[in-house]
């Protein structure tokens, strides 16, 4: 296998972007990445997308996006892995370059969620239909059950979860691409409307539009495109049971642990070697569970991390410096790529007010469903 680098990135603003179509969002992010690398050709494109067929009635995204980019003829295919579609697309691109099959591959994620479809219903198609969705459960409901299980096992309180939102909104306020650029207080979070008990509005990621793209090539060709390549040290996908009820411990995200353990092994690193992290905080409780499963904190101690400043900018292990899904937004197919872009920019020293000093190794963790799939990428400044 060849060593692989990310050499360029592009990303739209996240939010309710009614003025842009699905294909325009994709093209904006992809063109920014291609322009930054001064690349006018591609060998292949992977489009991360969860549900354009349901959100905007559009399937067959591979050729559509290649064509709209002016690259009809290039190999191009959609990758679907629910909210981890972006991470899975990045992994597909990584494998294609690592294998030697292609030298210049675009991994781009896109989702347009605000065009009128019932987002809650569309998102619920990523749950187990026979065991969960047909009975009325939604993703806020599934994560509320995870929160209850975590509270029972470890004493996690509503206030612990509120601190995750406070931290991520604080980070997101510094991110010009974020959907919500305003800080919130613990009192505001705990006073916001109940969505699925115990999860409140300000403990949920929003419904968003947006796109994000990265360009990959073999590390030994990276200097053609940039003087600051970022190496992909590991790219791993793992799965768990689809239905939450089938997990031995619903408060522990075992696919996240599996993907992380395999990624640390592949990169020959341990959790304490990582300087900056993006995790899949689709709901505040998810960030607490993810940092535990990634081994960044002990299991059961995740609830203290945001409150104590451990995971804040300036803390020992900054988590979700982009604002996370909570504040930056969560256009589901784009999220995994956007997470990788935050790490890419951090490692290149381009994160501006959000910069983590001397960050050399970063990790991005992207999740599908209630944790049925998890993708981990470990990146390193070269
Ligand atoms: N965080 C902060 N503010 C939010 C928000 C969020 N998650 N979602 C909406 N808002 C704001 C809106 O901007 C709007 O503000 P305004 O009145 O100042 O314009 C207000 O709250 C009402 O927005 P609306 O779109 O009517 O909210 P809603 O009640 O329809 O949706 C949720 C709120 C939480 C139900 C929705 O965002 C949601 O379903 N989130 C979860 C998405 C999800 O499941 N993703 C997959 C994860 S696995």
mmCIF file of N, CA and C in Angstrom, residues 155-288:
data_model
loop_
_atom_site.group_PDB
_atom_site.id
_atom_site.type_symbol
_atom_site.label_atom_id
_atom_site.label_comp_id
_atom_site.label_asym_id
_atom_site.label_seq_id
_atom_site.Cartn_x
_atom_site.Cartn_y
_atom_site.Cartn_z
ATOM 1 N N UNK A 155 -24.087 8.174 36.002
ATOM 2 C CA UNK A 155 -24.570 9.370 36.714
ATOM 3 C C UNK A 155 -24.555 10.634 35.875
ATOM 4 N N UNK A 156 -24.477 10.504 34.576
ATOM 5 C CA UNK A 156 -24.425 11.683 33.693
ATOM 6 C C UNK A 156 -25.705 12.515 33.830
ATOM 7 N N UNK A 157 -25.514 13.830 34.007
ATOM 8 C CA UNK A 157 -26.666 14.707 34.244
ATOM 9 C C UNK A 157 -26.963 15.566 33.013
ATOM 10 N N UNK A 158 -28.144 16.192 33.040
ATOM 11 C CA UNK A 158 -28.516 17.113 31.951
ATOM 12 C C UNK A 158 -27.493 18.250 31.872
ATOM 13 N N UNK A 159 -26.996 18.667 33.026
ATOM 14 C CA UNK A 159 -26.035 19.766 33.041
ATOM 15 C C UNK A 159 -24.696 19.337 32.415
ATOM 16 N N UNK A 160 -24.282 18.102 32.661
ATOM 17 C CA UNK A 160 -23.050 17.600 32.007
ATOM 18 C C UNK A 160 -23.194 17.721 30.492
ATOM 19 N N UNK A 161 -24.350 17.315 29.986
ATOM 20 C CA UNK A 161 -24.569 17.364 28.526
ATOM 21 C C UNK A 161 -24.658 18.814 28.055
ATOM 22 N N UNK A 162 -25.231 19.674 28.889
ATOM 23 C CA UNK A 162 -25.338 21.097 28.503
ATOM 24 C C UNK A 162 -23.953 21.706 28.303
ATOM 25 N N UNK A 163 -22.993 21.294 29.109
ATOM 26 C CA UNK A 163 -21.623 21.841 28.978
ATOM 27 C C UNK A 163 -20.999 21.487 27.625
ATOM 28 N N UNK A 164 -21.365 20.346 27.077
ATOM 29 C CA UNK A 164 -20.857 19.976 25.743
ATOM 30 C C UNK A 164 -21.365 21.000 24.724
ATOM 31 N N UNK A 165 -22.646 21.350 24.810
ATOM 32 C CA UNK A 165 -23.215 22.326 23.870
ATOM 33 C C UNK A 165 -22.582 23.704 24.077
ATOM 34 N N UNK A 166 -22.384 24.094 25.329
ATOM 35 C CA UNK A 166 -21.784 25.408 25.617
ATOM 36 C C UNK A 166 -20.394 25.482 24.981
ATOM 37 N N UNK A 167 -19.613 24.429 25.170
ATOM 38 C CA UNK A 167 -18.251 24.397 24.600
ATOM 39 C C UNK A 167 -18.302 24.446 23.074
ATOM 40 N N UNK A 168 -19.158 23.631 22.473
ATOM 41 C CA UNK A 168 -19.154 23.560 21.004
ATOM 42 C C UNK A 168 -19.706 24.836 20.374
ATOM 43 N N UNK A 169 -20.668 25.457 21.006
ATOM 44 C CA UNK A 169 -21.148 26.750 20.485
ATOM 45 C C UNK A 169 -20.047 27.810 20.628
ATOM 46 N N UNK A 170 -19.261 27.728 21.689
ATOM 47 C CA UNK A 170 -18.165 28.681 21.870
ATOM 48 C C UNK A 170 -17.135 28.518 20.744
ATOM 49 N N UNK A 171 -16.817 27.271 20.431
ATOM 50 C CA UNK A 171 -15.889 27.012 19.321
ATOM 51 C C UNK A 171 -16.514 27.459 17.995
ATOM 52 N N UNK A 172 -17.782 27.116 17.798
ATOM 53 C CA UNK A 172 -18.447 27.427 16.528
ATOM 54 C C UNK A 172 -18.552 28.933 16.282
ATOM 55 N N UNK A 173 -18.630 29.699 17.363
ATOM 56 C CA UNK A 173 -18.704 31.162 17.219
ATOM 57 C C UNK A 173 -17.445 31.689 16.536
ATOM 58 N N UNK A 174 -16.367 30.912 16.576
ATOM 59 C CA UNK A 174 -15.097 31.328 15.960
ATOM 60 C C UNK A 174 -14.957 30.793 14.535
ATOM 61 N N UNK A 175 -15.969 30.041 14.073
ATOM 62 C CA UNK A 175 -15.857 29.387 12.757
ATOM 63 C C UNK A 175 -16.759 30.086 11.735
ATOM 64 N N UNK A 176 -16.176 30.772 10.761
ATOM 65 C CA UNK A 176 -16.999 31.503 9.781
ATOM 66 C C UNK A 176 -17.919 30.613 8.951
ATOM 67 N N UNK A 177 -17.647 29.296 8.903
ATOM 68 C CA UNK A 177 -18.491 28.393 8.112
ATOM 69 C C UNK A 177 -19.641 27.797 8.936
ATOM 70 N N UNK A 178 -19.684 28.095 10.243
ATOM 71 C CA UNK A 178 -20.647 27.408 11.119
ATOM 72 C C UNK A 178 -22.068 27.939 10.945
ATOM 73 N N UNK A 179 -23.039 27.040 11.149
ATOM 74 C CA UNK A 179 -24.456 27.399 11.043
ATOM 75 C C UNK A 179 -24.879 28.330 12.174
ATOM 76 N N UNK A 180 -24.461 28.011 13.398
ATOM 77 C CA UNK A 180 -24.828 28.851 14.558
ATOM 78 C C UNK A 180 -23.558 29.454 15.143
ATOM 79 N N UNK A 181 -23.366 30.743 14.901
ATOM 80 C CA UNK A 181 -22.149 31.391 15.397
ATOM 81 C C UNK A 181 -22.470 32.218 16.626
ATOM 82 N N UNK A 182 -23.091 31.579 17.613
ATOM 83 C CA UNK A 182 -23.363 32.335 18.832
ATOM 84 C C UNK A 182 -23.115 31.439 20.044
ATOM 85 N N UNK A 183 -22.626 32.083 21.103
ATOM 86 C CA UNK A 183 -22.381 31.320 22.326
ATOM 87 C C UNK A 183 -23.694 31.123 23.066
ATOM 88 N N UNK A 184 -23.772 30.039 23.824
ATOM 89 C CA UNK A 184 -24.953 29.795 24.655
ATOM 90 C C UNK A 184 -24.478 29.483 26.080
ATOM 91 N N UNK A 185 -25.379 29.698 27.050
ATOM 92 C CA UNK A 185 -25.036 29.400 28.447
ATOM 93 C C UNK A 185 -25.694 28.082 28.861
ATOM 94 N N UNK A 186 -25.219 27.546 29.972
ATOM 95 C CA UNK A 186 -25.821 26.315 30.508
ATOM 96 C C UNK A 186 -27.307 26.548 30.771
ATOM 97 N N UNK A 187 -27.632 27.729 31.323
ATOM 98 C CA UNK A 187 -29.041 28.025 31.627
ATOM 99 C C UNK A 187 -29.878 28.040 30.347
ATOM 100 N N UNK A 188 -29.323 28.619 29.274
ATOM 101 C CA UNK A 188 -30.074 28.638 28.002
ATOM 102 C C UNK A 188 -30.302 27.223 27.485
ATOM 103 N N UNK A 189 -29.249 26.401 27.562
ATOM 104 C CA UNK A 189 -29.384 25.017 27.076
ATOM 105 C C UNK A 189 -30.474 24.298 27.869
ATOM 106 N N UNK A 190 -30.401 24.430 29.209
ATOM 107 C CA UNK A 190 -31.354 23.700 30.049
ATOM 108 C C UNK A 190 -32.761 24.290 29.981
ATOM 109 N N UNK A 191 -32.849 25.533 29.464
ATOM 110 C CA UNK A 191 -34.159 26.170 29.322
ATOM 111 C C UNK A 191 -34.721 26.023 27.919
ATOM 112 N N UNK A 192 -33.965 25.440 26.993
ATOM 113 C CA UNK A 192 -34.463 25.303 25.614
ATOM 114 C C UNK A 192 -35.494 24.174 25.565
ATOM 115 N N UNK A 193 -36.281 24.164 24.481
ATOM 116 C CA UNK A 193 -37.430 23.247 24.474
ATOM 117 C C UNK A 193 -36.982 21.781 24.414
ATOM 118 N N UNK A 194 -37.787 20.941 25.034
ATOM 119 C CA UNK A 194 -37.499 19.506 25.076
ATOM 120 C C UNK A 194 -37.776 18.886 23.705
ATOM 121 N N UNK A 195 -36.821 18.112 23.205
ATOM 122 C CA UNK A 195 -37.010 17.431 21.919
ATOM 123 C C UNK A 195 -37.348 15.963 22.178
ATOM 124 N N UNK A 196 -36.480 15.265 22.898
ATOM 125 C CA UNK A 196 -36.743 13.871 23.290
ATOM 126 C C UNK A 196 -36.103 13.729 24.665
ATOM 127 N N UNK A 197 -36.888 13.651 25.682
ATOM 128 C CA UNK A 197 -36.432 13.677 27.070
ATOM 129 C C UNK A 197 -35.279 12.681 27.305
ATOM 130 N N UNK A 198 -34.092 13.074 27.735
ATOM 131 C CA UNK A 198 -33.727 14.360 28.321
ATOM 132 C C UNK A 198 -33.066 15.348 27.342
ATOM 133 N N UNK A 199 -33.101 15.093 26.031
ATOM 134 C CA UNK A 199 -32.374 15.953 25.094
ATOM 135 C C UNK A 199 -33.211 17.162 24.690
ATOM 136 N N UNK A 200 -32.617 18.333 24.852
ATOM 137 C CA UNK A 200 -33.292 19.586 24.517
ATOM 138 C C UNK A 200 -32.754 20.134 23.194
ATOM 139 N N UNK A 201 -33.449 21.152 22.678
ATOM 140 C CA UNK A 201 -33.083 21.734 21.384
ATOM 141 C C UNK A 201 -31.589 22.038 21.308
ATOM 142 N N UNK A 202 -31.056 22.664 22.359
ATOM 143 C CA UNK A 202 -29.652 23.078 22.303
ATOM 144 C C UNK A 202 -28.681 21.939 22.633
ATOM 145 N N UNK A 203 -29.209 20.733 22.726
ATOM 146 C CA UNK A 203 -28.334 19.552 22.841
ATOM 147 C C UNK A 203 -28.417 18.691 21.580
ATOM 148 N N UNK A 204 -29.072 19.226 20.541
ATOM 149 C CA UNK A 204 -29.221 18.495 19.262
ATOM 150 C C UNK A 204 -28.451 19.223 18.166
ATOM 151 N N UNK A 205 -27.881 18.454 17.240
ATOM 152 C CA UNK A 205 -27.353 19.069 16.019
ATOM 153 C C UNK A 205 -28.550 19.520 15.186
ATOM 154 N N UNK A 206 -28.362 20.516 14.332
ATOM 155 C CA UNK A 206 -29.487 20.998 13.532
ATOM 156 C C UNK A 206 -29.651 20.247 12.219
ATOM 157 N N UNK A 207 -30.677 20.623 11.487
ATOM 158 C CA UNK A 207 -30.903 20.160 10.112
ATOM 159 C C UNK A 207 -30.209 21.182 9.205
ATOM 160 N N UNK A 208 -29.349 20.720 8.293
ATOM 161 C CA UNK A 208 -28.432 21.638 7.601
ATOM 162 C C UNK A 208 -28.255 21.285 6.130
ATOM 163 N N UNK A 209 -27.816 22.276 5.381
ATOM 164 C CA UNK A 209 -27.348 22.075 4.006
ATOM 165 C C UNK A 209 -25.845 22.350 3.995
ATOM 166 N N UNK A 210 -25.128 21.706 3.072
ATOM 167 C CA UNK A 210 -23.707 22.036 2.954
ATOM 168 C C UNK A 210 -22.928 20.952 2.225
ATOM 169 N N UNK A 211 -21.717 21.298 1.864
ATOM 170 C CA UNK A 211 -20.835 20.355 1.170
ATOM 171 C C UNK A 211 -19.390 20.606 1.601
ATOM 172 N N UNK A 212 -18.579 19.546 1.483
ATOM 173 C CA UNK A 212 -17.165 19.639 1.859
ATOM 174 C C UNK A 212 -16.390 18.671 0.982
ATOM 175 N N UNK A 213 -15.159 19.041 0.613
ATOM 176 C CA UNK A 213 -14.390 18.211 -0.324
ATOM 177 C C UNK A 213 -12.908 18.209 0.040
ATOM 178 N N UNK A 214 -12.265 17.062 -0.140
ATOM 179 C CA UNK A 214 -10.807 16.988 0.023
ATOM 180 C C UNK A 214 -10.213 16.231 -1.168
ATOM 181 N N UNK A 215 -8.968 16.574 -1.469
ATOM 182 C CA UNK A 215 -8.269 15.983 -2.608
ATOM 183 C C UNK A 215 -7.127 15.123 -2.088
ATOM 184 N N UNK A 216 -7.056 13.877 -2.599
ATOM 185 C CA UNK A 216 -6.054 12.917 -2.109
ATOM 186 C C UNK A 216 -5.119 12.494 -3.244
ATOM 187 N N UNK A 217 -3.852 12.282 -2.879
ATOM 188 C CA UNK A 217 -2.894 11.744 -3.845
ATOM 189 C C UNK A 217 -1.829 10.963 -3.069
ATOM 190 N N UNK A 218 -0.964 10.227 -3.757
ATOM 191 C CA UNK A 218 0.107 9.542 -3.027
ATOM 192 C C UNK A 218 1.017 10.586 -2.360
ATOM 193 N N UNK A 219 1.487 10.271 -1.162
ATOM 194 C CA UNK A 219 2.309 11.240 -0.419
ATOM 195 C C UNK A 219 3.519 11.685 -1.242
ATOM 196 N N UNK A 220 4.094 10.753 -1.995
ATOM 197 C CA UNK A 220 5.309 11.138 -2.734
ATOM 198 C C UNK A 220 5.018 12.004 -3.969
ATOM 199 N N UNK A 221 3.729 12.275 -4.236
ATOM 200 C CA UNK A 221 3.385 13.216 -5.324
ATOM 201 C C UNK A 221 2.781 14.514 -4.779
ATOM 202 N N UNK A 222 2.674 14.598 -3.456
ATOM 203 C CA UNK A 222 1.916 15.696 -2.844
ATOM 204 C C UNK A 222 2.502 17.076 -3.139
ATOM 205 N N UNK A 223 3.809 17.146 -3.274
ATOM 206 C CA UNK A 223 4.462 18.456 -3.477
ATOM 207 C C UNK A 223 4.028 19.120 -4.790
ATOM 208 N N UNK A 224 3.447 18.327 -5.717
ATOM 209 C CA UNK A 224 2.931 18.920 -6.961
ATOM 210 C C UNK A 224 1.754 19.853 -6.673
ATOM 211 N N UNK A 225 1.062 19.588 -5.540
ATOM 212 C CA UNK A 225 -0.201 20.289 -5.286
ATOM 213 C C UNK A 225 -0.145 21.242 -4.093
ATOM 214 N N UNK A 226 0.778 21.010 -3.164
ATOM 215 C CA UNK A 226 0.842 21.848 -1.966
ATOM 216 C C UNK A 226 2.212 21.697 -1.315
ATOM 217 N N UNK A 227 2.613 22.725 -0.558
ATOM 218 C CA UNK A 227 3.849 22.558 0.207
ATOM 219 C C UNK A 227 3.545 22.117 1.641
ATOM 220 N N UNK A 228 2.241 21.930 1.948
ATOM 221 C CA UNK A 228 1.886 21.468 3.298
ATOM 222 C C UNK A 228 0.909 20.291 3.249
ATOM 223 N N UNK A 229 1.351 19.141 2.742
ATOM 224 C CA UNK A 229 0.445 17.982 2.718
ATOM 225 C C UNK A 229 0.194 17.438 4.126
ATOM 226 N N UNK A 230 -0.926 16.783 4.276
ATOM 227 C CA UNK A 230 -1.247 16.126 5.552
ATOM 228 C C UNK A 230 -1.413 14.642 5.258
ATOM 229 N N UNK A 231 -0.649 13.829 5.962
ATOM 230 C CA UNK A 231 -0.646 12.385 5.686
ATOM 231 C C UNK A 231 -1.806 11.691 6.405
ATOM 232 N N UNK A 232 -2.423 10.735 5.732
ATOM 233 C CA UNK A 232 -3.447 9.908 6.386
ATOM 234 C C UNK A 232 -2.737 8.708 7.011
ATOM 235 N N UNK A 233 -2.643 8.713 8.337
ATOM 236 C CA UNK A 233 -1.931 7.617 9.024
ATOM 237 C C UNK A 233 -2.822 6.387 9.168
ATOM 238 N N UNK A 234 -4.159 6.606 9.258
ATOM 239 C CA UNK A 234 -5.064 5.454 9.374
ATOM 240 C C UNK A 234 -6.444 5.850 8.875
ATOM 241 N N UNK A 235 -7.123 4.872 8.272
ATOM 242 C CA UNK A 235 -8.484 5.084 7.776
ATOM 243 C C UNK A 235 -9.247 3.792 8.034
ATOM 244 N N UNK A 236 -10.168 3.828 8.986
ATOM 245 C CA UNK A 236 -10.791 2.576 9.450
ATOM 246 C C UNK A 236 -12.296 2.740 9.599
ATOM 247 N N UNK A 237 -13.029 1.729 9.206
ATOM 248 C CA UNK A 237 -14.489 1.711 9.392
ATOM 249 C C UNK A 237 -14.846 0.457 10.190
ATOM 250 N N UNK A 238 -15.717 0.615 11.183
ATOM 251 C CA UNK A 238 -16.186 -0.562 11.938
ATOM 252 C C UNK A 238 -17.693 -0.463 12.122
ATOM 253 N N UNK A 239 -18.314 -1.588 12.419
ATOM 254 C CA UNK A 239 -19.771 -1.594 12.607
ATOM 255 C C UNK A 239 -20.140 -2.228 13.956
ATOM 256 N N UNK A 240 -21.392 -1.969 14.339
ATOM 257 C CA UNK A 240 -21.956 -2.616 15.534
ATOM 258 C C UNK A 240 -23.334 -3.158 15.161
ATOM 259 N N UNK A 241 -24.110 -3.560 16.126
ATOM 260 C CA UNK A 241 -25.481 -3.989 15.821
ATOM 261 C C UNK A 241 -26.254 -2.783 15.310
ATOM 262 N N UNK A 242 -27.159 -3.021 14.390
ATOM 263 C CA UNK A 242 -27.958 -1.928 13.833
ATOM 264 C C UNK A 242 -28.917 -1.396 14.897
ATOM 265 N N UNK A 243 -29.610 -2.288 15.586
ATOM 266 C CA UNK A 243 -30.602 -1.865 16.577
ATOM 267 C C UNK A 243 -29.932 -1.627 17.926
ATOM 268 N N UNK A 244 -30.292 -0.508 18.522
ATOM 269 C CA UNK A 244 -29.715 -0.155 19.827
ATOM 270 C C UNK A 244 -30.035 -1.224 20.878
ATOM 271 N N UNK A 245 -31.260 -1.768 20.792
ATOM 272 C CA UNK A 245 -31.690 -2.732 21.802
ATOM 273 C C UNK A 245 -30.852 -4.005 21.778
ATOM 274 N N UNK A 246 -30.137 -4.257 20.667
ATOM 275 C CA UNK A 246 -29.322 -5.470 20.568
ATOM 276 C C UNK A 246 -27.934 -5.296 21.183
ATOM 277 N N UNK A 247 -27.610 -4.072 21.638
ATOM 278 C CA UNK A 247 -26.271 -3.864 22.235
ATOM 279 C C UNK A 247 -26.277 -4.315 23.691
ATOM 280 N N UNK A 248 -25.161 -4.900 24.077
ATOM 281 C CA UNK A 248 -25.035 -5.351 25.469
ATOM 282 C C UNK A 248 -25.129 -4.148 26.404
ATOM 283 N N UNK A 249 -24.430 -3.052 26.036
ATOM 284 C CA UNK A 249 -24.462 -1.842 26.852
ATOM 285 C C UNK A 249 -24.752 -0.651 25.931
ATOM 286 N N UNK A 250 -25.995 -0.172 25.908
ATOM 287 C CA UNK A 250 -26.352 0.917 24.985
ATOM 288 C C UNK A 250 -25.668 2.239 25.314
ATOM 289 N N UNK A 251 -25.029 2.339 26.468
ATOM 290 C CA UNK A 251 -24.342 3.594 26.807
ATOM 291 C C UNK A 251 -22.913 3.599 26.259
ATOM 292 N N UNK A 252 -22.482 2.480 25.653
ATOM 293 C CA UNK A 252 -21.110 2.399 25.144
ATOM 294 C C UNK A 252 -21.132 2.151 23.649
ATOM 295 N N UNK A 253 -20.456 3.014 22.893
ATOM 296 C CA UNK A 253 -20.475 2.917 21.425
ATOM 297 C C UNK A 253 -19.343 1.988 20.965
ATOM 298 N N UNK A 254 -19.688 0.691 20.857
ATOM 299 C CA UNK A 254 -18.619 -0.279 20.598
ATOM 300 C C UNK A 254 -18.017 -0.163 19.194
ATOM 301 N N UNK A 255 -18.792 0.299 18.203
ATOM 302 C CA UNK A 255 -18.207 0.483 16.862
ATOM 303 C C UNK A 255 -17.158 1.600 16.895
ATOM 304 N N UNK A 256 -17.396 2.599 17.734
ATOM 305 C CA UNK A 256 -16.426 3.692 17.849
ATOM 306 C C UNK A 256 -15.126 3.149 18.446
ATOM 307 N N UNK A 257 -15.273 2.315 19.461
ATOM 308 C CA UNK A 257 -14.060 1.735 20.072
ATOM 309 C C UNK A 257 -13.316 0.844 19.068
ATOM 310 N N UNK A 258 -14.072 0.000 18.375
ATOM 311 C CA UNK A 258 -13.434 -0.893 17.388
ATOM 312 C C UNK A 258 -12.683 -0.091 16.324
ATOM 313 N N UNK A 259 -13.348 0.935 15.783
ATOM 314 C CA UNK A 259 -12.714 1.727 14.714
ATOM 315 C C UNK A 259 -11.500 2.457 15.261
ATOM 316 N N UNK A 260 -11.602 2.961 16.482
ATOM 317 C CA UNK A 260 -10.479 3.698 17.068
ATOM 318 C C UNK A 260 -9.312 2.754 17.369
ATOM 319 N N UNK A 261 -9.611 1.616 17.979
ATOM 320 C CA UNK A 261 -8.528 0.686 18.336
ATOM 321 C C UNK A 261 -7.767 0.237 17.086
ATOM 322 N N UNK A 262 -8.545 -0.056 16.017
ATOM 323 C CA UNK A 262 -7.882 -0.487 14.773
ATOM 324 C C UNK A 262 -7.075 0.659 14.167
ATOM 325 N N UNK A 263 -7.591 1.872 14.290
ATOM 326 C CA UNK A 263 -6.868 3.024 13.711
ATOM 327 C C UNK A 263 -5.588 3.310 14.502
ATOM 328 N N UNK A 264 -5.673 3.258 15.820
ATOM 329 C CA UNK A 264 -4.459 3.476 16.625
ATOM 330 C C UNK A 264 -3.412 2.420 16.269
ATOM 331 N N UNK A 265 -3.879 1.175 16.096
ATOM 332 C CA UNK A 265 -2.951 0.087 15.763
ATOM 333 C C UNK A 265 -2.315 0.331 14.386
ATOM 334 N N UNK A 266 -3.144 0.696 13.427
ATOM 335 C CA UNK A 266 -2.624 0.920 12.062
ATOM 336 C C UNK A 266 -1.617 2.060 12.051
ATOM 337 N N UNK A 267 -1.867 3.081 12.889
ATOM 338 C CA UNK A 267 -0.988 4.262 12.895
ATOM 339 C C UNK A 267 0.151 4.098 13.889
ATOM 340 N N UNK A 268 0.128 3.011 14.675
ATOM 341 C CA UNK A 268 1.105 2.794 15.740
ATOM 342 C C UNK A 268 1.130 3.993 16.702
ATOM 343 N N UNK A 269 -0.052 4.390 17.129
ATOM 344 C CA UNK A 269 -0.198 5.531 18.046
ATOM 345 C C UNK A 269 -1.134 5.135 19.173
ATOM 346 N N UNK A 270 -1.154 5.947 20.236
ATOM 347 C CA UNK A 270 -2.123 5.743 21.301
ATOM 348 C C UNK A 270 -2.929 7.032 21.499
ATOM 349 N N UNK A 271 -4.051 6.943 22.206
ATOM 350 C CA UNK A 271 -4.904 8.130 22.335
ATOM 351 C C UNK A 271 -4.139 9.363 22.829
ATOM 352 N N UNK A 272 -3.188 9.174 23.719
ATOM 353 C CA UNK A 272 -2.479 10.337 24.280
ATOM 354 C C UNK A 272 -1.533 10.996 23.271
ATOM 355 N N UNK A 273 -1.328 10.359 22.102
ATOM 356 C CA UNK A 273 -0.483 10.977 21.063
ATOM 357 C C UNK A 273 -1.245 11.998 20.223
ATOM 358 N N UNK A 274 -2.574 12.023 20.376
ATOM 359 C CA UNK A 274 -3.397 12.867 19.501
ATOM 360 C C UNK A 274 -3.536 14.268 20.100
ATOM 361 N N UNK A 275 -3.407 15.300 19.242
ATOM 362 C CA UNK A 275 -3.425 16.687 19.733
ATOM 363 C C UNK A 275 -4.752 17.407 19.522
ATOM 364 N N UNK A 276 -5.544 16.966 18.561
ATOM 365 C CA UNK A 276 -6.817 17.643 18.278
ATOM 366 C C UNK A 276 -7.777 16.623 17.666
ATOM 367 N N UNK A 277 -9.056 16.733 18.055
ATOM 368 C CA UNK A 277 -10.011 15.677 17.708
ATOM 369 C C UNK A 277 -11.348 16.285 17.268
ATOM 370 N N UNK A 278 -11.946 15.702 16.237
ATOM 371 C CA UNK A 278 -13.339 16.000 15.892
ATOM 372 C C UNK A 278 -14.140 14.724 16.122
ATOM 373 N N UNK A 279 -15.216 14.805 16.891
ATOM 374 C CA UNK A 279 -16.074 13.630 17.083
ATOM 375 C C UNK A 279 -17.501 13.941 16.658
ATOM 376 N N UNK A 280 -18.273 12.868 16.528
ATOM 377 C CA UNK A 280 -19.619 12.962 15.962
ATOM 378 C C UNK A 280 -20.633 13.313 17.062
ATOM 379 N N UNK A 281 -20.723 14.615 17.384
ATOM 380 C CA UNK A 281 -21.635 15.058 18.451
ATOM 381 C C UNK A 281 -23.010 15.383 17.876
ATOM 382 N N UNK A 282 -23.657 14.409 17.250
ATOM 383 C CA UNK A 282 -24.996 14.668 16.682
ATOM 384 C C UNK A 282 -25.965 15.059 17.791
ATOM 385 N N UNK A 283 -25.722 14.554 18.986
ATOM 386 C CA UNK A 283 -26.426 14.985 20.194
ATOM 387 C C UNK A 283 -25.348 15.094 21.276
ATOM 388 N N UNK A 284 -25.581 15.952 22.272
ATOM 389 C CA UNK A 284 -24.526 16.206 23.264
ATOM 390 C C UNK A 284 -24.020 14.904 23.897
ATOM 391 N N UNK A 285 -24.943 13.980 24.160
ATOM 392 C CA UNK A 285 -24.526 12.727 24.793
ATOM 393 C C UNK A 285 -23.559 11.953 23.902
ATOM 394 N N UNK A 286 -23.680 12.123 22.570
ATOM 395 C CA UNK A 286 -22.817 11.359 21.657
ATOM 396 C C UNK A 286 -21.356 11.771 21.849
ATOM 397 N N UNK A 287 -21.109 13.070 22.079
ATOM 398 C CA UNK A 287 -19.711 13.480 22.284
ATOM 399 C C UNK A 287 -19.141 12.812 23.542
ATOM 400 N N UNK A 288 -19.955 12.752 24.592
ATOM 401 C CA UNK A 288 -19.498 12.127 25.845
ATOM 402 C C UNK A 288 -19.167 10.644 25.594
#
